[in-house]
Coordinates of C-alpha atoms and ligand atoms in Angstrom, one line a residue:
X515 CA -44.5 -81.3 89.3
X516 CA -43.9 -78.1 87.3
X517 CA -43.4 -78.3 83.5
X518 CA -43.3 -74.5 82.9
X519 CA -40.0 -74.4 81.1
X520 CA -40.7 -77.4 79.0
X521 CA -44.0 -75.8 77.8
X522 CA -42.2 -72.6 76.8
X523 CA -39.4 -74.6 75.1
X524 CA -41.9 -76.6 73.1
X525 CA -43.7 -73.4 72.0
X526 CA -40.4 -72.0 70.7
X527 CA -39.3 -75.2 69.0
X528 CA -42.6 -75.6 67.2
X529 CA -42.1 -72.3 65.4
X530 CA -38.9 -73.4 63.7
X531 CA -38.9 -77.3 63.9
X532 CA -41.8 -79.3 62.3
X533 CA -44.0 -80.3 65.2
X534 CA -41.2 -79.0 67.5
X535 CA -39.3 -82.3 67.4
X536 CA -36.8 -84.1 65.3
X537 CA -38.5 -87.5 65.6
X538 CA -42.3 -87.6 65.8
X539 CA -42.8 -89.9 68.7
X540 CA -41.0 -87.4 71.0
X541 CA -43.9 -84.9 70.6
X542 CA -45.9 -86.9 73.2
X543 CA -48.9 -86.6 70.9
X544 CA -50.4 -90.0 71.6
X545 CA -50.1 -89.4 75.4
X546 CA -51.7 -86.0 75.0
X547 CA -49.1 -84.1 76.9
X548 CA -46.5 -81.4 76.3
X549 CA -43.2 -83.2 75.9
X550 CA -40.6 -82.7 78.5
X551 CA -37.3 -81.2 77.4
X552 CA -34.3 -83.0 78.8
X553 CA -31.3 -81.1 80.1
X554 CA -29.0 -84.0 81.3
X555 CA -28.9 -87.6 82.2
X556 CA -26.7 -89.9 84.4
X557 CA -27.0 -93.6 85.2
X558 CA -30.7 -94.6 85.4
X559 CA -31.9 -91.0 85.7
X560 CA -32.8 -88.1 83.3
X561 CA -33.5 -84.5 84.3
X562 CA -35.7 -82.1 82.5
X563 CA -35.2 -78.4 82.1
X564 CA -37.6 -77.7 85.0
X565 CA -35.4 -79.7 87.2
X566 CA -37.7 -82.7 87.4
X567 CA -35.8 -86.0 87.8
X568 CA -37.1 -89.2 86.4
X569 CA -36.1 -92.9 86.6
X570 CA -35.6 -93.6 82.9
X571 CA -37.0 -96.7 81.1
X572 CA -36.6 -95.4 77.6
X573 CA -32.8 -95.3 77.6
X574 CA -32.7 -93.3 74.4
X575 CA -34.9 -96.0 72.9
X576 CA -32.6 -98.8 73.9
X577 CA -28.9 -98.1 73.4
X578 CA -28.1 -96.9 76.9
X579 CA -28.0 -100.4 78.3
X580 CA -25.5 -99.5 81.0
X581 CA -27.4 -96.3 81.8
X582 CA -26.6 -92.7 80.7
X583 CA -23.2 -91.1 80.5
X584 CA -21.3 -94.2 81.7
X585 CA -17.8 -93.2 82.8
X586 CA -16.0 -95.8 80.6
X587 CA -17.9 -94.7 77.5
X588 CA -17.4 -91.0 78.3
X589 CA -13.6 -91.6 78.8
X590 CA -13.4 -93.4 75.4
X591 CA -15.3 -90.5 73.6
X592 CA -13.1 -87.9 75.3
X593 CA -9.9 -89.7 74.4
X594 CA -11.0 -90.1 70.8
X595 CA -12.1 -86.5 70.5
X596 CA -8.7 -85.2 71.4
X597 CA -7.4 -86.9 68.2
X598 CA -10.0 -85.5 65.9
X599 CA -13.7 -85.8 65.4
X600 CA -14.0 -87.0 61.8
X601 CA -11.5 -88.3 59.2
X602 CA -13.6 -89.5 56.3
X603 CA -10.7 -92.0 55.9
X604 CA -9.9 -95.5 57.1
X605 CA -9.0 -95.7 60.8
X606 CA -8.2 -98.5 63.2
X607 CA -11.2 -97.9 65.4
X608 CA -13.3 -99.3 62.5
X609 CA -11.4 -102.5 62.4
X610 CA -11.6 -103.0 66.1
X611 CA -15.3 -102.4 66.1
X612 CA -15.7 -104.9 63.2
X613 CA -13.7 -107.4 65.1
X614 CA -15.9 -107.1 68.1
X615 CA -19.1 -107.4 66.1
X616 CA -17.8 -110.4 64.1
X617 CA -16.7 -112.0 67.4
X618 CA -20.0 -111.5 69.2
X619 CA -22.7 -111.9 66.5
X620 CA -22.7 -115.5 65.3
X621 CA -23.9 -115.0 61.6
X622 CA -21.7 -112.0 60.8
X623 CA -18.4 -112.6 59.1
X624 CA -18.0 -109.1 57.6
X625 CA -19.7 -105.8 58.6
X626 CA -20.1 -102.4 57.2
X627 CA -20.7 -99.4 59.5
X628 CA -23.3 -96.7 58.7
X629 CA -24.8 -93.9 60.8
X630 CA -28.3 -95.1 61.8
X631 CA -30.5 -98.1 61.9
X632 CA -32.5 -96.6 59.0
X633 CA -29.4 -96.5 56.9
X634 CA -28.5 -100.1 57.9
X635 CA -31.9 -101.5 56.8
X636 CA -32.0 -99.5 53.6
X637 CA -28.6 -100.7 52.7
X638 CA -29.3 -104.3 53.7
X639 CA -32.3 -104.6 51.3
X640 CA -30.3 -103.0 48.5
X641 CA -27.6 -105.6 49.1
X642 CA -30.2 -108.4 49.2
X643 CA -31.7 -107.2 46.0
X644 CA -28.3 -106.9 44.3
X645 CA -27.3 -110.4 45.6
X646 CA -30.4 -112.2 44.6
X647 CA -31.2 -110.1 41.5
X648 CA -34.8 -109.9 42.7
X649 CA -36.8 -106.8 43.6
X650 CA -39.5 -107.5 46.2
X651 CA -39.1 -107.7 50.0
X652 CA -41.4 -109.1 52.6
X653 CA -42.0 -107.2 55.8
X654 CA -44.4 -107.7 58.7
X655 CA -47.3 -105.5 59.7
X656 CA -46.3 -103.5 62.7
X657 CA -42.6 -104.1 62.3
X658 CA -40.5 -100.9 62.0
X659 CA -37.2 -100.7 60.2
X660 CA -36.6 -97.0 60.2
X661 CA -38.1 -94.5 57.8
X662 CA -36.7 -95.8 54.4
X663 CA -39.4 -95.7 51.7
X664 CA -39.7 -99.4 51.4
X665 CA -40.5 -99.8 55.1
X666 CA -43.2 -97.2 55.5
X667 CA -45.8 -99.7 54.6
X668 CA -47.9 -100.9 57.6
X669 CA -45.0 -99.6 59.7
X670 CA -44.8 -99.7 63.5
X671 CA -43.3 -97.3 66.1
X672 CA -44.1 -93.5 65.6
X673 CA -46.0 -94.4 62.4
X674 CA -48.6 -96.5 64.5
X675 CA -48.4 -94.1 67.4
X676 CA -49.6 -91.2 65.1
X677 CA -51.9 -93.4 63.1
X678 CA -49.8 -93.1 59.9
X679 CA -48.6 -96.6 59.1
X680 CA -48.4 -95.7 55.4
X681 CA -46.7 -92.5 54.4
X682 CA -47.5 -90.1 51.6
X683 CA -44.3 -89.5 49.6
X684 CA -43.6 -93.2 49.1
X685 CA -44.1 -93.9 45.4
X686 CA -46.6 -96.5 44.4
X687 CA -44.0 -98.5 42.6
X688 CA -41.8 -98.6 45.7
X689 CA -44.8 -99.6 47.8
X690 CA -45.6 -102.4 45.3
X691 CA -42.2 -104.0 45.9
X692 CA -42.9 -104.4 49.6
X693 CA -45.2 -107.3 50.4
X694 CA -46.7 -107.4 53.9
X695 CA -47.3 -110.5 56.0
X696 CA -48.7 -111.0 59.5
X697 CA -46.2 -111.4 62.3
X698 CA -46.2 -114.9 63.9
X699 CA -48.2 -116.2 60.9
X700 CA -46.1 -118.5 58.7
X701 CA -49.0 -119.2 56.5
X702 CA -49.2 -115.6 55.5
X703 CA -45.6 -115.7 54.5
X704 CA -45.9 -119.0 52.6
X705 CA -48.8 -117.6 50.6
X706 CA -46.7 -114.7 49.4
X707 CA -43.9 -117.0 48.4
X708 CA -46.2 -119.5 46.7
X709 CA -47.4 -116.7 44.5
X710 CA -44.3 -114.6 44.1
X711 CA -41.4 -116.6 45.4
X712 CA -39.1 -116.0 42.4
X713 CA -39.4 -112.2 42.8
X714 CA -38.7 -112.0 46.6
X715 CA -35.2 -111.0 47.5
X716 CA -35.6 -111.0 51.3
X717 CA -37.7 -111.2 54.4
X718 CA -36.9 -108.5 56.9
X719 CA -38.1 -109.1 60.4
X720 CA -37.7 -107.8 63.9
X721 CA -36.8 -111.1 65.6
X722 CA -38.6 -109.8 68.7
X723 CA -41.0 -107.1 67.5
X724 CA -40.4 -103.9 69.6
X725 CA -42.2 -101.3 67.6
X726 CA -45.9 -102.3 68.0
X727 CA -45.1 -102.8 71.7
X728 CA -43.1 -106.0 72.4
X729 CA -44.5 -108.9 70.5
X730 CA -42.7 -112.2 71.1
X731 CA -42.1 -114.6 68.2
X732 CA -43.8 -118.0 68.6
X733 CA -41.6 -121.0 69.0
X734 CA -41.5 -121.9 65.3
X735 CA -41.9 -118.5 63.6
X736 CA -38.2 -117.5 63.2
X737 CA -37.1 -121.0 62.2
X738 CA -40.0 -121.2 59.8
X739 CA -38.9 -117.9 58.1
X740 CA -35.3 -119.4 57.9
X741 CA -36.7 -122.5 56.2
X742 CA -38.9 -120.5 53.7
X743 CA -35.9 -118.3 52.7
X744 CA -33.7 -121.3 52.2
X745 CA -36.3 -123.1 50.2
X746 CA -36.9 -120.1 47.8
X747 CA -33.3 -118.7 47.7
X748 CA -34.3 -115.5 49.4
X749 CA -32.2 -113.8 52.2
X750 CA -33.4 -113.6 55.8
X751 CA -32.6 -110.3 57.4
X752 CA -32.9 -109.9 61.1
X753 CA -33.3 -106.3 62.1
X754 CA -31.5 -106.4 65.4
X755 CA -31.3 -102.7 66.0
X756 CA -33.2 -103.2 69.3
X757 CA -32.4 -106.9 70.1
X758 CA -28.7 -106.8 69.1
X759 CA -26.4 -107.3 72.2
X760 CA -29.5 -106.7 74.4
X761 CA -31.0 -110.2 74.4
X762 CA -27.7 -112.0 74.4
X763 CA -24.1 -111.1 73.4
X764 CA -25.0 -112.4 69.9
X765 CA -28.5 -110.8 69.9
X766 CA -31.7 -112.5 69.1
X767 CA -30.0 -114.9 66.6
X768 CA -28.1 -116.4 69.5
X769 CA -31.0 -116.2 71.9
X770 CA -33.3 -118.1 69.6
X771 CA -30.6 -120.0 67.7
X772 CA -31.8 -119.1 64.3
X773 CA -29.2 -117.6 61.8
X774 CA -30.2 -114.9 59.4
X775 CA -28.2 -114.1 56.2
X776 CA -27.9 -110.5 57.0
X777 CA -28.2 -108.6 60.3
X778 CA -28.9 -104.9 60.9
X779 CA -27.6 -103.2 64.0
X780 CA -27.8 -99.8 65.5
X781 CA -28.1 -97.9 68.8
X782 CA -26.2 -100.0 71.3
X783 CA -23.1 -100.2 69.0
X784 CA -22.8 -96.4 69.2
X785 CA -23.0 -96.3 73.0
X786 CA -25.5 -93.5 72.5
X787 CA -23.8 -91.9 69.5
X788 CA -25.4 -92.0 66.0
X789 CA -24.4 -95.3 64.4
X790 CA -25.7 -98.3 62.5
X791 CA -24.2 -101.4 60.8
X792 CA -25.1 -104.3 58.7
X793 CA -23.3 -107.6 58.3
X794 CA -23.5 -111.2 57.1
X795 CA -21.4 -113.8 55.3
X796 CA -18.3 -112.8 53.4
X797 CA -19.9 -114.0 50.2
X798 CA -22.9 -111.6 50.5
X799 CA -21.0 -108.7 52.0
X800 CA -18.3 -108.8 49.3
X801 CA -21.1 -107.8 46.8
X802 CA -20.6 -104.2 48.3
X803 CA -18.5 -101.5 46.6
X804 CA -15.5 -101.2 46.3
X805 CA -15.2 -105.0 45.7
X806 CA -18.7 -105.6 44.3
X807 CA -21.3 -103.7 42.3
X808 CA -23.8 -102.8 45.1
X809 CA -23.1 -99.1 46.0
X810 CA -23.4 -97.7 49.5
X811 CA -21.2 -95.0 51.1
X812 CA -21.1 -92.3 53.8
X813 CA -18.6 -89.6 55.0
X814 CA -19.4 -90.1 58.6
X815 CA -19.5 -93.9 58.5
X816 CA -17.0 -95.3 60.9
X817 CA -16.7 -92.0 62.6
X818 CA -14.0 -92.2 65.3
X819 CA -16.2 -90.8 68.2
X820 CA -19.0 -93.2 67.4
X821 CA -16.6 -96.1 67.0
X822 CA -14.8 -95.3 70.3
X823 CA -18.1 -95.2 72.2
X824 CA -19.3 -98.4 70.5
X825 CA -16.1 -100.3 71.2
X826 CA -16.2 -99.3 74.8
X827 CA -19.9 -100.4 75.0
X828 CA -19.3 -103.7 73.4
X829 CA -16.3 -104.4 75.6
X830 CA -18.4 -103.6 78.7
X831 CA -21.1 -106.0 77.5
X832 CA -18.5 -108.7 76.7
X833 CA -16.6 -108.4 79.9
X834 CA -19.5 -108.1 82.3
X835 CA -20.1 -111.8 83.0
X836 CA -23.5 -111.5 84.7
X837 CA -24.7 -108.8 82.3
X838 CA -27.6 -110.6 80.6
X839 CA -28.6 -112.7 83.6
X840 CA -28.8 -109.6 85.7
X841 CA -31.0 -107.8 83.1
X842 CA -33.2 -110.9 82.9
X843 CA -33.5 -111.1 86.7
X844 CA -34.4 -107.4 87.1
X845 CA -36.8 -107.4 84.2
X846 CA -38.6 -110.6 85.5
X847 CA -38.9 -108.9 88.9
X848 CA -40.5 -105.8 87.4
X849 CA -42.8 -107.9 85.2
X850 CA -44.0 -110.0 88.2
X851 CA -44.6 -106.9 90.3
X852 CA -46.7 -105.2 87.6
X853 CA -48.7 -108.4 86.9
X854 CA -49.5 -108.6 90.6
X855 CA -50.5 -105.0 90.6
X856 CA -52.8 -105.4 87.6
X857 CA -54.7 -108.1 89.5
X858 CA -54.8 -106.1 92.7
X859 CA -56.0 -102.9 91.0
X860 CA -58.5 -104.9 88.9
X861 CA -57.1 -103.5 85.6
X862 CA -57.2 -105.5 82.4
X863 CA -53.8 -105.9 80.8
X864 CA -50.9 -108.1 80.0
X865 CA -47.1 -107.9 79.6
X866 CA -45.1 -109.2 76.7
X867 CA -41.4 -109.5 77.6
X868 CA -38.2 -111.0 76.3
X869 CA -35.2 -110.4 78.4
X870 CA -34.9 -106.7 79.2
X871 CA -37.5 -105.4 76.8
X872 CA -41.2 -105.5 77.7
X873 CA -44.5 -103.7 77.1
X874 CA -47.5 -103.4 79.4
X875 CA -50.5 -103.5 77.1
X876 CA -53.8 -102.2 78.4
X877 CA -56.1 -104.7 76.7
X878 CA -58.9 -107.2 77.2
X879 CA -57.2 -109.7 74.9
X880 CA -55.7 -112.9 76.3
X881 CA -52.5 -112.5 74.2
X882 CA -50.9 -110.1 71.8
X883 CA -49.1 -111.9 69.0
X884 CA -49.7 -109.7 66.0
X885 CA -50.3 -106.2 64.8
X886 CA -54.1 -106.6 64.7
X887 CA -54.1 -107.8 68.3
X888 CA -51.7 -105.0 69.4
X889 CA -54.1 -102.5 67.8
X890 CA -56.9 -103.5 70.1
X891 CA -55.0 -102.1 73.1
X892 CA -56.4 -99.1 74.9
X893 CA -54.0 -96.3 73.9
X894 CA -56.0 -93.7 75.9
X895 CA -55.6 -95.7 79.0
X896 CA -51.9 -95.9 78.3
X897 CA -51.8 -92.1 77.9
X898 CA -53.3 -91.7 81.4
X899 CA -50.9 -94.3 82.9
X900 CA -48.0 -92.5 81.2
X901 CA -49.0 -89.2 82.7
X902 CA -49.4 -90.6 86.2
X903 CA -46.0 -92.4 85.9
X904 CA -44.3 -89.2 84.7
X905 CA -45.7 -87.3 87.6
X906 CA -44.4 -90.0 89.9
X907 CA -40.9 -89.5 88.5
X908 CA -40.9 -92.5 86.1
X909 CA -40.1 -91.8 82.4
X910 CA -41.8 -94.4 80.1
X911 CA -42.0 -94.5 76.3
X912 CA -44.6 -91.9 75.3
X913 CA -46.6 -94.5 73.3
X914 CA -48.4 -97.8 73.9
X915 CA -46.5 -99.2 70.9
X916 CA -42.9 -99.0 72.2
X917 CA -40.8 -100.9 74.7
X918 CA -39.8 -100.4 78.3
X919 CA -36.1 -101.1 78.5
X920 CA -34.3 -102.3 81.7
X921 CA -30.6 -101.2 81.9
X922 CA -27.8 -102.6 84.0
X923 CA -27.9 -99.3 85.9
X924 CA -31.4 -100.0 87.4
X925 CA -31.1 -101.2 91.0
X926 CA -33.3 -103.6 92.8
X927 CA -34.4 -100.8 95.1
X928 CA -35.4 -98.7 92.1
X929 CA -37.4 -101.6 90.6
X930 CA -39.2 -102.1 94.0
X931 CA -40.0 -98.4 94.1
X932 CA -41.3 -98.5 90.5
X933 CA -43.6 -101.5 91.4
X934 CA -45.0 -99.6 94.3
X935 CA -45.6 -96.5 92.1
X936 CA -47.1 -98.6 89.4
X937 CA -49.7 -99.9 91.7
X938 CA -50.6 -96.4 92.7
X939 CA -50.9 -95.4 89.0
X940 CA -53.0 -98.4 88.1
X941 CA -55.4 -97.7 91.0
X942 CA -55.9 -94.2 89.7
X943 CA -56.6 -95.0 86.1
Ligands
LIG281 N1 -39.4 -96.9 67.9 C1 -38.4 -96.0 67.6 C2 -37.1 -96.7 67.8 N2 -37.2 -98.0 67.7 C3 -38.5 -94.7 68.4 C4 -37.5 -93.7 68.1 C5 -38.0 -92.6 67.3 O1 -38.8 -92.8 66.3 O2 -37.6 -91.5 67.5

């Protein structure tokens, strides 16, 4: 495989864009490669500017759950674009989108649209603070909620990938209001509440962690968080930017049957366009301006193109009766195939998976249930595996600490092909 044009493009980009990228993890630093520049994508495949075609398991970090450039979503965007690209004024797309979200996500009665998952989480904790009149939040080591200041404390995703889980530029007073607990460890949460329960506005959690690699919540963890929040009068925020609509029509809250007070959404509800949202009960959401005192705004919020794409996406999900069962079936098939391959190749590793999100960890650990355990993985081995996979025409996340996403566009034949190529890569590590 030739990467000549991507190498040139990266050189040029680095001169005028910090690190040559607009989001750090894209730079392929942790996999020690030159990033590939993408020219186009359709269905389950993406193509780089050298003409290399890859079977894609990143799916723009999750949202393209029906594959790239789906005809129905393209038609919706095209139709909306003919009528104008931005109004900065109320439009009926927004109400239709809100109706779909309220209908599908069990705990949401009212929802506010924003432009990214980061905006959604930043706004959700402001709302939680305004509602409870308390200042601290609890987050979990290795969870990632976008790049808002309050969340760049022991953060996952690109922050772990680059070894920068705490960022300079976050003031010490902001950092002091973020208390960190251990994922899957209710005692670590209880200890924080016993000491500072009256100051804690909210717990924010990825109901399935997807930014330290996939880490599955233990049976009692999410319900335990619900109980602690109820006991202390704090709000429970599920960051469903990844899990929303992916694990079930109603996201992780439906999948695990645990209801948060606030939910943050992103990615999938834009059908690949920039979008985010946060929602909850009428009582809490009505604290927002213009009804209530908590301020949050945005010219592009509820943008007609993003709404049209998101509406088309949510309708596709809602109307495809075998959607989640098919994702589950294909993902289970891939998981089983890779686990057999690990044995056959004699490589130490394990897979964490919930529904269509999974991570193959190269590790000697028996299980990965927390940030500390995830950090013991062999990121160098992943880098080698990534390179071999890429050269075999398989596009994986360029970091050990991200997810592999199955989409409805992946066929059984493609999954079988990937399993065969995976064995080859594992044997060559
Ligand atoms: N883990 C991030 C999304 N959940 C990766 C996307 C990015 O940082 O660009």
